[in-house]
Short mmCIF file of N, CA and C in Angstrom, two decimals:
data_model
loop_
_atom_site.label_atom_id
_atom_site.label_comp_id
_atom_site.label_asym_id
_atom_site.label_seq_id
_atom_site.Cartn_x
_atom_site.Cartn_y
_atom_site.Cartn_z
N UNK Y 1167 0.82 -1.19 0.00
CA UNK Y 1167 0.00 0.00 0.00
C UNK Y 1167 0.87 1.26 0.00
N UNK Y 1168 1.98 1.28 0.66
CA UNK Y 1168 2.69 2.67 0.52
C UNK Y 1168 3.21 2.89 -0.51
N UNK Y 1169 3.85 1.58 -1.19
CA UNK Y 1169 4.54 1.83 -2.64
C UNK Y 1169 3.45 2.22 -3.37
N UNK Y 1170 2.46 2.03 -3.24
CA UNK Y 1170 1.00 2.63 -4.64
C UNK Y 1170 1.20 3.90 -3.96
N UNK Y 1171 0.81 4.36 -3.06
CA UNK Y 1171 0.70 5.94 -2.45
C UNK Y 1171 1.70 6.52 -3.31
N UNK Y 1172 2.99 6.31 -2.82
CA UNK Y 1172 4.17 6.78 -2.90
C UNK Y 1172 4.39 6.81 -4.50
N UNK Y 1173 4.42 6.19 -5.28
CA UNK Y 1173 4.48 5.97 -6.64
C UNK Y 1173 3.17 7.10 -7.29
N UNK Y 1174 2.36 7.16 -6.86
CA UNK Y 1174 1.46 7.56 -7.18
C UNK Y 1174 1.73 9.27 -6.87
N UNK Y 1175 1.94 9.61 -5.61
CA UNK Y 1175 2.33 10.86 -5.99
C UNK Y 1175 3.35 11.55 -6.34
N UNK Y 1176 4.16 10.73 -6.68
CA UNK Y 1176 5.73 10.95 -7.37
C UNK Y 1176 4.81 11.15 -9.10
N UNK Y 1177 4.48 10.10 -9.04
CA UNK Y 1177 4.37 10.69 -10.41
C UNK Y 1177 3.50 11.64 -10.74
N UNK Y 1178 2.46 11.96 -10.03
CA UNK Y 1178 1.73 13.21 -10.43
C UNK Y 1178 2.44 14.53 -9.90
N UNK Y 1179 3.37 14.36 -8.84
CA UNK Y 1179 4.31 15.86 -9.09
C UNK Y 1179 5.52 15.83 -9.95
N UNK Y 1180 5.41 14.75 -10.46
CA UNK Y 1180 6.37 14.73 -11.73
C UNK Y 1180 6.12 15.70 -12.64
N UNK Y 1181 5.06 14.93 -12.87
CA UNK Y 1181 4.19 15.44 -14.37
C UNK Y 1181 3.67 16.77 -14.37
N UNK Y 1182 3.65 17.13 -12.98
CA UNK Y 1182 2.91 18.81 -12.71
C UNK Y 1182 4.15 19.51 -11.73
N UNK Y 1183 5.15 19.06 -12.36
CA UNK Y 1183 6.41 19.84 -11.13
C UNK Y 1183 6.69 21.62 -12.10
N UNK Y 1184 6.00 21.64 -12.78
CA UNK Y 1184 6.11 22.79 -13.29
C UNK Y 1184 4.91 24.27 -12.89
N UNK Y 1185 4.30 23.71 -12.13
CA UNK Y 1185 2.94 23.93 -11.38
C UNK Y 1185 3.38 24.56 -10.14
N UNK Y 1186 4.91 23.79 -9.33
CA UNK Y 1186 5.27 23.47 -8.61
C UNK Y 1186 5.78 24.48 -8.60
N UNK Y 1187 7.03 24.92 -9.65
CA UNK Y 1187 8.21 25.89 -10.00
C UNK Y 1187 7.47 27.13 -10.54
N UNK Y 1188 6.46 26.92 -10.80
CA UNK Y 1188 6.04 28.33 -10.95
C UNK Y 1188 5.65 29.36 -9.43
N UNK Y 1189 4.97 28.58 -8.89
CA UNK Y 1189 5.03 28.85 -6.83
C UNK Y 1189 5.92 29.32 -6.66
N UNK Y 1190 7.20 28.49 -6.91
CA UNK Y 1190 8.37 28.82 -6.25
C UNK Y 1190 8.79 29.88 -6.95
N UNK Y 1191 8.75 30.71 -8.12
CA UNK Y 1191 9.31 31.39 -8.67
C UNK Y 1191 8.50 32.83 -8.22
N UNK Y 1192 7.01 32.10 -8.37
CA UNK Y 1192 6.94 33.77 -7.63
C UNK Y 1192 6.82 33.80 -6.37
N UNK Y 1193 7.32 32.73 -5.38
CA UNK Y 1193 7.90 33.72 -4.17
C UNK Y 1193 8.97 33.95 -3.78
N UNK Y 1194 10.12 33.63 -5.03
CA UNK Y 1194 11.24 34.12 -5.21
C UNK Y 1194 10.85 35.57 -5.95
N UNK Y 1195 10.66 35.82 -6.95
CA UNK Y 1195 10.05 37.11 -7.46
C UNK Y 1195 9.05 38.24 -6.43
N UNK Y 1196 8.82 37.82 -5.75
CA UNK Y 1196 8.11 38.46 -5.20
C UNK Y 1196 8.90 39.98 -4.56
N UNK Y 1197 8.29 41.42 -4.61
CA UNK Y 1197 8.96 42.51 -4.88
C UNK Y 1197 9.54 42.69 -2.83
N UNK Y 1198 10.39 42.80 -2.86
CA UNK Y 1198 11.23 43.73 -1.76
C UNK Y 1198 10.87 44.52 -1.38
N UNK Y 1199 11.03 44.96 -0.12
CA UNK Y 1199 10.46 45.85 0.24
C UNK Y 1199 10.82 47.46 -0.07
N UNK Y 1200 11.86 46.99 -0.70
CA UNK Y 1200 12.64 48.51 -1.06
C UNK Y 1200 12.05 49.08 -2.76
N UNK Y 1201 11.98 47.63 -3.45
CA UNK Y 1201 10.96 47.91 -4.73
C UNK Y 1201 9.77 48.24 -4.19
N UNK Y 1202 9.23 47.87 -3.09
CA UNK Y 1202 7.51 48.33 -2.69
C UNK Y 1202 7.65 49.77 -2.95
N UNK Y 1203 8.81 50.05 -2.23
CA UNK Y 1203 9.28 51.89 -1.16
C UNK Y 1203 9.04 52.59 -2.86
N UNK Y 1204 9.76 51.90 -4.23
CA UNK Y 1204 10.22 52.35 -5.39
C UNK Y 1204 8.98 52.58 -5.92
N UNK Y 1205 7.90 51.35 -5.69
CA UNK Y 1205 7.07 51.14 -6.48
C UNK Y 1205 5.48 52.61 -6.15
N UNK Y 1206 5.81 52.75 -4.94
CA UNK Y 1206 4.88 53.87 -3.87
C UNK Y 1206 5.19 55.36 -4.53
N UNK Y 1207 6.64 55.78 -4.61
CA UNK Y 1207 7.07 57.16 -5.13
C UNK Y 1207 7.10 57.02 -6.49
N UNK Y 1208 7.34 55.85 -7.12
CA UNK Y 1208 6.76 55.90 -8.67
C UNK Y 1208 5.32 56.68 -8.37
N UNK Y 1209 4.60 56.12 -7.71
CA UNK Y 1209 2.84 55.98 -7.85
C UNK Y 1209 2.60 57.65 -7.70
N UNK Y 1210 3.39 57.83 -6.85
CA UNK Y 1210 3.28 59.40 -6.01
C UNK Y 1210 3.63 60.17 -7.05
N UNK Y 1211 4.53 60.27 -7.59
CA UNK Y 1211 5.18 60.90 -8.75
C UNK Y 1211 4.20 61.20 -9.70
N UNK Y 1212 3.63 59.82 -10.52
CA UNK Y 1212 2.88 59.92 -11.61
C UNK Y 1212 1.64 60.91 -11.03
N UNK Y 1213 1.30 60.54 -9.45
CA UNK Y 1213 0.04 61.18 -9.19
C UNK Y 1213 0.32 62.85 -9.33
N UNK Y 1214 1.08 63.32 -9.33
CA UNK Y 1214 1.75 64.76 -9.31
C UNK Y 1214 1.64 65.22 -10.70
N UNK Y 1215 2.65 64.16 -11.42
CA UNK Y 1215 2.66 64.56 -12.61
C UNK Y 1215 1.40 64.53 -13.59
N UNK Y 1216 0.08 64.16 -13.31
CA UNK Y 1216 -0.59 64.09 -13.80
C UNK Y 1216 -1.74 65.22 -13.75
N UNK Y 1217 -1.54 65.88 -12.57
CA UNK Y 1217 -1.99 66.85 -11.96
C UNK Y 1217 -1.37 68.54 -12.67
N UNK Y 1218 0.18 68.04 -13.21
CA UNK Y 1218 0.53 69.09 -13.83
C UNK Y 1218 0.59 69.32 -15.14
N UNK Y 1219 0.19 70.80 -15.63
CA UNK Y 1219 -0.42 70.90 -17.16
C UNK Y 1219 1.24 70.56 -18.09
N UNK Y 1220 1.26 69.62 -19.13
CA UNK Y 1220 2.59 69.73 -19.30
C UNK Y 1220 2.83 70.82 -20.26
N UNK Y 1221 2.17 71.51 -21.12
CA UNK Y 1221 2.29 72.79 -21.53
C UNK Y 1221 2.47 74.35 -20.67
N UNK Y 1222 1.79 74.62 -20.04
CA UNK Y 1222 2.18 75.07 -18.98
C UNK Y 1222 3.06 75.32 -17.54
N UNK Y 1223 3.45 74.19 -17.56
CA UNK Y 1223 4.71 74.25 -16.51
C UNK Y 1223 6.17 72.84 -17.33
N UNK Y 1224 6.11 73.25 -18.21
CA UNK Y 1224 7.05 72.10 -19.10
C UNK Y 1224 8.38 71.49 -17.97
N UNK Y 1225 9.03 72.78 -17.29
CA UNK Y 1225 9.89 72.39 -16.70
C UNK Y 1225 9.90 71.45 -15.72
N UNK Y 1226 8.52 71.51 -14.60
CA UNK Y 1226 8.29 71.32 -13.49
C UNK Y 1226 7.80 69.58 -13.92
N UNK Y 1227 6.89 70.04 -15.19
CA UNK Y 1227 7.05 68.15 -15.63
C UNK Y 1227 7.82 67.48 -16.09
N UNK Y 1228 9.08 67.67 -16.24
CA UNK Y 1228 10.26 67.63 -17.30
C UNK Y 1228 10.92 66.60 -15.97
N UNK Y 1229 11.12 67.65 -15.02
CA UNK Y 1229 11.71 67.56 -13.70
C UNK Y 1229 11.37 66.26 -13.02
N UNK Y 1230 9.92 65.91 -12.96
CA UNK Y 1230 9.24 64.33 -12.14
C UNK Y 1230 9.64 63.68 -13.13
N UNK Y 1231 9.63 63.72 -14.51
CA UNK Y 1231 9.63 62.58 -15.39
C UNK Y 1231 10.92 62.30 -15.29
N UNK Y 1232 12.38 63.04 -15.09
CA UNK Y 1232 13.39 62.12 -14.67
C UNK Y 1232 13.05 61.84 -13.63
N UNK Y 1233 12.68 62.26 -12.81
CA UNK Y 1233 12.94 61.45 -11.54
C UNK Y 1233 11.94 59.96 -11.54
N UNK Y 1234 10.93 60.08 -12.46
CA UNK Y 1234 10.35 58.50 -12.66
C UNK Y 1234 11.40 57.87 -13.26
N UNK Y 1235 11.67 58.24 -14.49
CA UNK Y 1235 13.07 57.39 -15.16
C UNK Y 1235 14.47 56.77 -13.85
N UNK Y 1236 14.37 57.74 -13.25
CA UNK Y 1236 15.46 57.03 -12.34
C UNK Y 1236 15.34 56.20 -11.71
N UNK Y 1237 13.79 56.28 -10.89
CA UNK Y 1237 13.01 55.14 -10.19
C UNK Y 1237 13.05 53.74 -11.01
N UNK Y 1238 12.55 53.86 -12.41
CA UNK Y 1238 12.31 53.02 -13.37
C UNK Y 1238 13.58 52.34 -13.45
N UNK Y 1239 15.01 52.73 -13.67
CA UNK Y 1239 16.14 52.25 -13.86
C UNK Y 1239 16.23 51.41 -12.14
N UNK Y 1240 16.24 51.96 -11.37
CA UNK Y 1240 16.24 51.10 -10.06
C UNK Y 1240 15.87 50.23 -10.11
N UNK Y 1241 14.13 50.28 -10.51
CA UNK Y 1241 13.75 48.82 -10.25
C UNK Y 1241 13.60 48.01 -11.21
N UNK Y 1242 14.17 48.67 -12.57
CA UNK Y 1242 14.55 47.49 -13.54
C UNK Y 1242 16.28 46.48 -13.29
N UNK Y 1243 17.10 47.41 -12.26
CA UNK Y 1243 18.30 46.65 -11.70
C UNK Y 1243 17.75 45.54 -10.87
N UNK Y 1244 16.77 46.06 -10.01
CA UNK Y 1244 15.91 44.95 -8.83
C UNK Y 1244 15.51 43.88 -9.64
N UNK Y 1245 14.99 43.61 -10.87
CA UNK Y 1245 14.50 42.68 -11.48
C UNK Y 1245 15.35 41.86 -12.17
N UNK Y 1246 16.07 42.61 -13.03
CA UNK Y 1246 17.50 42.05 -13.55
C UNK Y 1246 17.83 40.96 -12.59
N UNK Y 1247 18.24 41.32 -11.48
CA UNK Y 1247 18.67 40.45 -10.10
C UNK Y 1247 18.29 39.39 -10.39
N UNK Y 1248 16.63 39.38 -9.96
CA UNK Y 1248 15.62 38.28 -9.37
C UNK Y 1248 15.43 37.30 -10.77
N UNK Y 1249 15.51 37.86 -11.75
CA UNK Y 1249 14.80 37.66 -13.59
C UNK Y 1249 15.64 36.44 -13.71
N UNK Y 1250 16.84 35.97 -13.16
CA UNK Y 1250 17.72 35.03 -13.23
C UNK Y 1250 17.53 33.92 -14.32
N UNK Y 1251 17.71 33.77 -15.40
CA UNK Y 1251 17.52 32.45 -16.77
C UNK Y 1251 17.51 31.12 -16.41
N UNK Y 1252 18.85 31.30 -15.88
CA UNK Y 1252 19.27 29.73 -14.87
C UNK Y 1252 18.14 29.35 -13.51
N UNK Y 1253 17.75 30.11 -12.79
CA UNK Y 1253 17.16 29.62 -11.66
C UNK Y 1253 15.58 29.41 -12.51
N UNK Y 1254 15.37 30.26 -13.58
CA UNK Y 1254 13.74 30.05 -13.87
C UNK Y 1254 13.85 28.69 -14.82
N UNK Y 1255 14.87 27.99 -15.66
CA UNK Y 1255 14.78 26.99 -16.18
C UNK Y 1255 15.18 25.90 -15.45
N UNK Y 1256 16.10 25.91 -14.15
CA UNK Y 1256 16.87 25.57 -13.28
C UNK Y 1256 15.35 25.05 -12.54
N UNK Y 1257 14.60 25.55 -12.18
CA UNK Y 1257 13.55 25.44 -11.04
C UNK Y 1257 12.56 24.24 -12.41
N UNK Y 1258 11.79 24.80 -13.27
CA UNK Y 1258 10.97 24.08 -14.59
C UNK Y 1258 11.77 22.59 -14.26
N UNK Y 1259 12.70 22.46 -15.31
CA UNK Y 1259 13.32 21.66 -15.55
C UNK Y 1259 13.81 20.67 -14.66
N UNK Y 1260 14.44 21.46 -13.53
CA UNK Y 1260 15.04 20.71 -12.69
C UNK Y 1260 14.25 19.78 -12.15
N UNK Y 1261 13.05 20.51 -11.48
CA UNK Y 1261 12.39 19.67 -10.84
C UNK Y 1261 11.59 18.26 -11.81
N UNK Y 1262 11.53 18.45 -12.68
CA UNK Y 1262 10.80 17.53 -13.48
C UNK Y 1262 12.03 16.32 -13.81
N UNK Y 1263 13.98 16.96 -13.93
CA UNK Y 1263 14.51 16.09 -14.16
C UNK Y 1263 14.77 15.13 -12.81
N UNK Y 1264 14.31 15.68 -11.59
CA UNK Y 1264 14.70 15.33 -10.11
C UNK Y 1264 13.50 14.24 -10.09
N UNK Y 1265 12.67 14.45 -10.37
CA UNK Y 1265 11.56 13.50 -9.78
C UNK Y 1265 11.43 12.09 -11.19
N UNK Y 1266 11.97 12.36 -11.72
CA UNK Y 1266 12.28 11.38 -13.23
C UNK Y 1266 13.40 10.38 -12.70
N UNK Y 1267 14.34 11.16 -12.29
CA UNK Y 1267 15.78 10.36 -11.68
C UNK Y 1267 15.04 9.83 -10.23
N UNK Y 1268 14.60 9.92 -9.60
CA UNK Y 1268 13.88 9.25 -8.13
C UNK Y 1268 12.87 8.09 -8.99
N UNK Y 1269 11.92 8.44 -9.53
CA UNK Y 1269 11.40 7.54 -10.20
C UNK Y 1269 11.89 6.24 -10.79
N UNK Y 1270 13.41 6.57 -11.44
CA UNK Y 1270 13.70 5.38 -11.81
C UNK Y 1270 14.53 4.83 -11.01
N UNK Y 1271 15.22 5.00 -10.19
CA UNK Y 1271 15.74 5.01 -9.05
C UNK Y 1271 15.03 3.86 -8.20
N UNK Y 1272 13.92 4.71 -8.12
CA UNK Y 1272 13.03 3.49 -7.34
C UNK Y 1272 12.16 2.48 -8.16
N UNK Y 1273 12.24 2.29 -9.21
CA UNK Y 1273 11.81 1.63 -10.30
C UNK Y 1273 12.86 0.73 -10.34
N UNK Y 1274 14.06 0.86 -10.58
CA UNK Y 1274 15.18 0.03 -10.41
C UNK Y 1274 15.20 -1.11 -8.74
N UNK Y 1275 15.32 -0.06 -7.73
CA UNK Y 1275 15.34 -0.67 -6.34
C UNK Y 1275 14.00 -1.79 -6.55
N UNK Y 1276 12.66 -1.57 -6.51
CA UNK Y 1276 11.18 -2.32 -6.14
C UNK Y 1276 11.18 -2.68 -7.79
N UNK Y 1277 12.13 -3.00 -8.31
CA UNK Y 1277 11.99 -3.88 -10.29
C UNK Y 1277 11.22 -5.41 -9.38
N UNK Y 1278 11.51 -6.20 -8.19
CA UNK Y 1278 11.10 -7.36 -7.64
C UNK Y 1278 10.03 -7.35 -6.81
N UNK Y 1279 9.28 -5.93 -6.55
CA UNK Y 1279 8.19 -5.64 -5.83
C UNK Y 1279 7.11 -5.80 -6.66
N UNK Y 1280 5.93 -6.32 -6.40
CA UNK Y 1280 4.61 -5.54 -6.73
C UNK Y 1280 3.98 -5.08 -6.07
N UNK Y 1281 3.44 -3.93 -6.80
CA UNK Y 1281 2.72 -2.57 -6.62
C UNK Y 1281 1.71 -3.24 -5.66
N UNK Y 1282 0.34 -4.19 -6.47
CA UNK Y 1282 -1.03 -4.68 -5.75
C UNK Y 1282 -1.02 -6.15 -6.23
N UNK Y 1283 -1.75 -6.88 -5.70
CA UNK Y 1283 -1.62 -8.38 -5.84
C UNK Y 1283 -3.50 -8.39 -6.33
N UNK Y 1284 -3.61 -9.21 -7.77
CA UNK Y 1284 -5.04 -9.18 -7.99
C UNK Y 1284 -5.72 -10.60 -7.29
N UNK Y 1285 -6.46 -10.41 -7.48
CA UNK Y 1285 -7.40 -11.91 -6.97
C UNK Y 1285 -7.83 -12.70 -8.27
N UNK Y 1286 -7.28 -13.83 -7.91
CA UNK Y 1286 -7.23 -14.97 -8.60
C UNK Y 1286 -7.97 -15.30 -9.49
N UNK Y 1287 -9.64 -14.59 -9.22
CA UNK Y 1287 -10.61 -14.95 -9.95
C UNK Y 1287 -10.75 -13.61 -11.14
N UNK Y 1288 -9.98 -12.60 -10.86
CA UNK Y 1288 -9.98 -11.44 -12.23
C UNK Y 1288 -8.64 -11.94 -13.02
N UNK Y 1289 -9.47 -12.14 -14.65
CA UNK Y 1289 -8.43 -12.33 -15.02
C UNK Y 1289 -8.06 -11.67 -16.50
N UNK Y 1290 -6.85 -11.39 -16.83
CA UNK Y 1290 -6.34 -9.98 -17.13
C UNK Y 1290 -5.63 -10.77 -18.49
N UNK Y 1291 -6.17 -11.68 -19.23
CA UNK Y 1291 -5.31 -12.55 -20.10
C UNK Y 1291 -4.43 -12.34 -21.37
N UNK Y 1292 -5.23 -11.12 -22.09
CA UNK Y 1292 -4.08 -10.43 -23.37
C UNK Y 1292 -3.22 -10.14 -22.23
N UNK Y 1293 -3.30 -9.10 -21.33
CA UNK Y 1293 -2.46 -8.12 -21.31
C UNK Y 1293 -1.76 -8.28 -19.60
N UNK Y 1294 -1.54 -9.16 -19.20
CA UNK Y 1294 -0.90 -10.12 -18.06
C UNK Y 1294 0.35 -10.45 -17.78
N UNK Y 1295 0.94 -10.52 -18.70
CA UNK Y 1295 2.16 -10.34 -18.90
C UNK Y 1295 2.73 -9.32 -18.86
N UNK Y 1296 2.58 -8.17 -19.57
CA UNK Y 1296 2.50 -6.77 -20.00
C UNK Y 1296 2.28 -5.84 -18.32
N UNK Y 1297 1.16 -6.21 -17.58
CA UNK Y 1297 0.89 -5.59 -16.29
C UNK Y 1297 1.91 -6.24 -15.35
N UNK Y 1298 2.52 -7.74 -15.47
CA UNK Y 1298 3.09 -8.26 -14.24
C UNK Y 1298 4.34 -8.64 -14.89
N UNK Y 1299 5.26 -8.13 -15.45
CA UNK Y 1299 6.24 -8.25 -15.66
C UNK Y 1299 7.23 -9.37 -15.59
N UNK Y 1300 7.75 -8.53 -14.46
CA UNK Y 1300 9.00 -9.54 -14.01
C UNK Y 1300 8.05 -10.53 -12.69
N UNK Y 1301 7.39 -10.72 -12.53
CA UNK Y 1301 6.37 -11.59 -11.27
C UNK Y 1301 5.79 -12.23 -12.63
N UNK Y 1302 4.85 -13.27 -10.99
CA UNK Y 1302 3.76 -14.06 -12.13
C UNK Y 1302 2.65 -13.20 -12.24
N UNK Y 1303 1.72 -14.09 -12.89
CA UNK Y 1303 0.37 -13.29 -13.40
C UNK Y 1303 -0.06 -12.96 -11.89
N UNK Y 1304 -1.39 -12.08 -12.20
CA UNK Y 1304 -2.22 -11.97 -11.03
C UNK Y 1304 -1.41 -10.19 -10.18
N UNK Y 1305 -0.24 -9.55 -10.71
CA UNK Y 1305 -0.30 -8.62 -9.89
C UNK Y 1305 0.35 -7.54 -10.85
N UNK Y 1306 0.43 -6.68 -9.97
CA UNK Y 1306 0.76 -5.21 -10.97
C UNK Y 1306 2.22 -4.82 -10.54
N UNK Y 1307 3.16 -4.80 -11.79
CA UNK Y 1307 4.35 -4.52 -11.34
C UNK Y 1307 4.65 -2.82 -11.40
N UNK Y 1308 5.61 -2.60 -10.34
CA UNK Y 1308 6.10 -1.31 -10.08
C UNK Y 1308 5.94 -0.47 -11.43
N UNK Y 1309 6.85 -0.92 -12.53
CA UNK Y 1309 7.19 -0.31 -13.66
C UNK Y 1309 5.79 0.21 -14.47
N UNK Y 1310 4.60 -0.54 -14.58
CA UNK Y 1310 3.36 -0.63 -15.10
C UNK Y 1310 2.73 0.21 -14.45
N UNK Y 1311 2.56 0.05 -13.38
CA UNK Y 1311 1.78 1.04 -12.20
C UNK Y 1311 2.84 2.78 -12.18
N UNK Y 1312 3.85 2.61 -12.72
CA UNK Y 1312 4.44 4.00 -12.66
C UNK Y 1312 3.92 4.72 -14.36
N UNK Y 1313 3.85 3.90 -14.76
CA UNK Y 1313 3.30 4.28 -16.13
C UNK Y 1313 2.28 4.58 -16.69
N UNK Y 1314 1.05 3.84 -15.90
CA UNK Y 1314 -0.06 4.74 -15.46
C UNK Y 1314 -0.54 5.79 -14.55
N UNK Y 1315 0.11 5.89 -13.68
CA UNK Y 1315 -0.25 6.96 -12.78
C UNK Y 1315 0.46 7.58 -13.70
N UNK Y 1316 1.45 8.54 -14.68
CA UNK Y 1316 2.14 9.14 -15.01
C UNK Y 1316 0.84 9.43 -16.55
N UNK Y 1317 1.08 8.54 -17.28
CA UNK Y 1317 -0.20 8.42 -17.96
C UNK Y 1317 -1.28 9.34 -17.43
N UNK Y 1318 -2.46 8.81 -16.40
CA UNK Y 1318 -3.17 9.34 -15.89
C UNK Y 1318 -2.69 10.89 -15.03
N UNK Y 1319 -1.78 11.20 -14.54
CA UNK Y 1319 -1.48 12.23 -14.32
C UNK Y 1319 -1.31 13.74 -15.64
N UNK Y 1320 -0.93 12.71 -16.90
CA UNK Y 1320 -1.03 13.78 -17.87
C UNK Y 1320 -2.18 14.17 -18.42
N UNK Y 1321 -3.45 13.69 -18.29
CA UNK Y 1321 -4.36 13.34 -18.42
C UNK Y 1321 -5.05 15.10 -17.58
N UNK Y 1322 -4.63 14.55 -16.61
CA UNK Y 1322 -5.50 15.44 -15.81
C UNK Y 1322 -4.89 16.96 -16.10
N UNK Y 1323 -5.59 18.16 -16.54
CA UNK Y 1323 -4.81 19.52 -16.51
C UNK Y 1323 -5.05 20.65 -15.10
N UNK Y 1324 -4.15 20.92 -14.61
CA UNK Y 1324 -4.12 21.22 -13.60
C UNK Y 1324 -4.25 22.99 -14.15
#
């Protein structure tokens, strides 16, 4: 019973470990408090500048609009940072190649386990061989049972 559990949700965060890395990315992304501070006097700024006629006081709007540009360059450095190529394909990827390598891993270790043992009186005759592998008839081997839950996990869209 634990190897079905266990198999079973390995492979559906396999198949959805990108579900996974997206979480993680935005609460790695998630803004600083010093981008908040950036993101507030941006807000303040525009609210000013919007208030002022830009024909009429050209200079005085001339004046906030660098100072948004400078804000803007700040927290496009803040992002640069966080925007990282490697950690956002690093996180996708990785995790999908991490839970692939455990999978077979333990596909290799329980190759002499079965998954569930059927009852004697269901009987499974094309395809018996095919479900029980390396065992005799009558049960579901590791490898089969990882191939459907994985199967059925793609199945489902999250």
């Amino acid at each position: 019973m634990f190897l079905l559990i266990i198999t079973t949700l390995l492979s559906f965060i396999s198949v959805h470990s990108t579900v996974l890395g997206k979480q993680v990315l935005k609460w790695i992304n998630k803004p600083s408090i010093k981008e908040k501070e950036l993101m507030t006097q941006k807000n303040e700024l525009k609210k000013v500048q919007n208030s002022i006629s830009i024909t009429d006081n050209f200079a005085k709007y001339s004046k906030i609009q660098r100072q948004i540009n400078k804000i803007d360059e700040n927290l496009s450095d803040f992002r640069s940072e966080k925007n990282n190529l490697y950690i956002h394909f690093g996180l996708t990827y990785g995790l999908q190649i991490f839970f692939a390598i455990v999978l077979v891993g333990l596909s290799i270790y329980y190759r002499s386990t079965p998954v569930i043992a059927i009852d004697k009186s269901i009987d499974l005759t094309p395809f018996s061989y095919l479900i029980s592998y390396p065992h005799s008839e009558n049960v579901v081997s590791f490898h089969f049972w990882v191939l459907c839950s994985s199967t059925t996990a793609r199945l489902i869209k999250l």
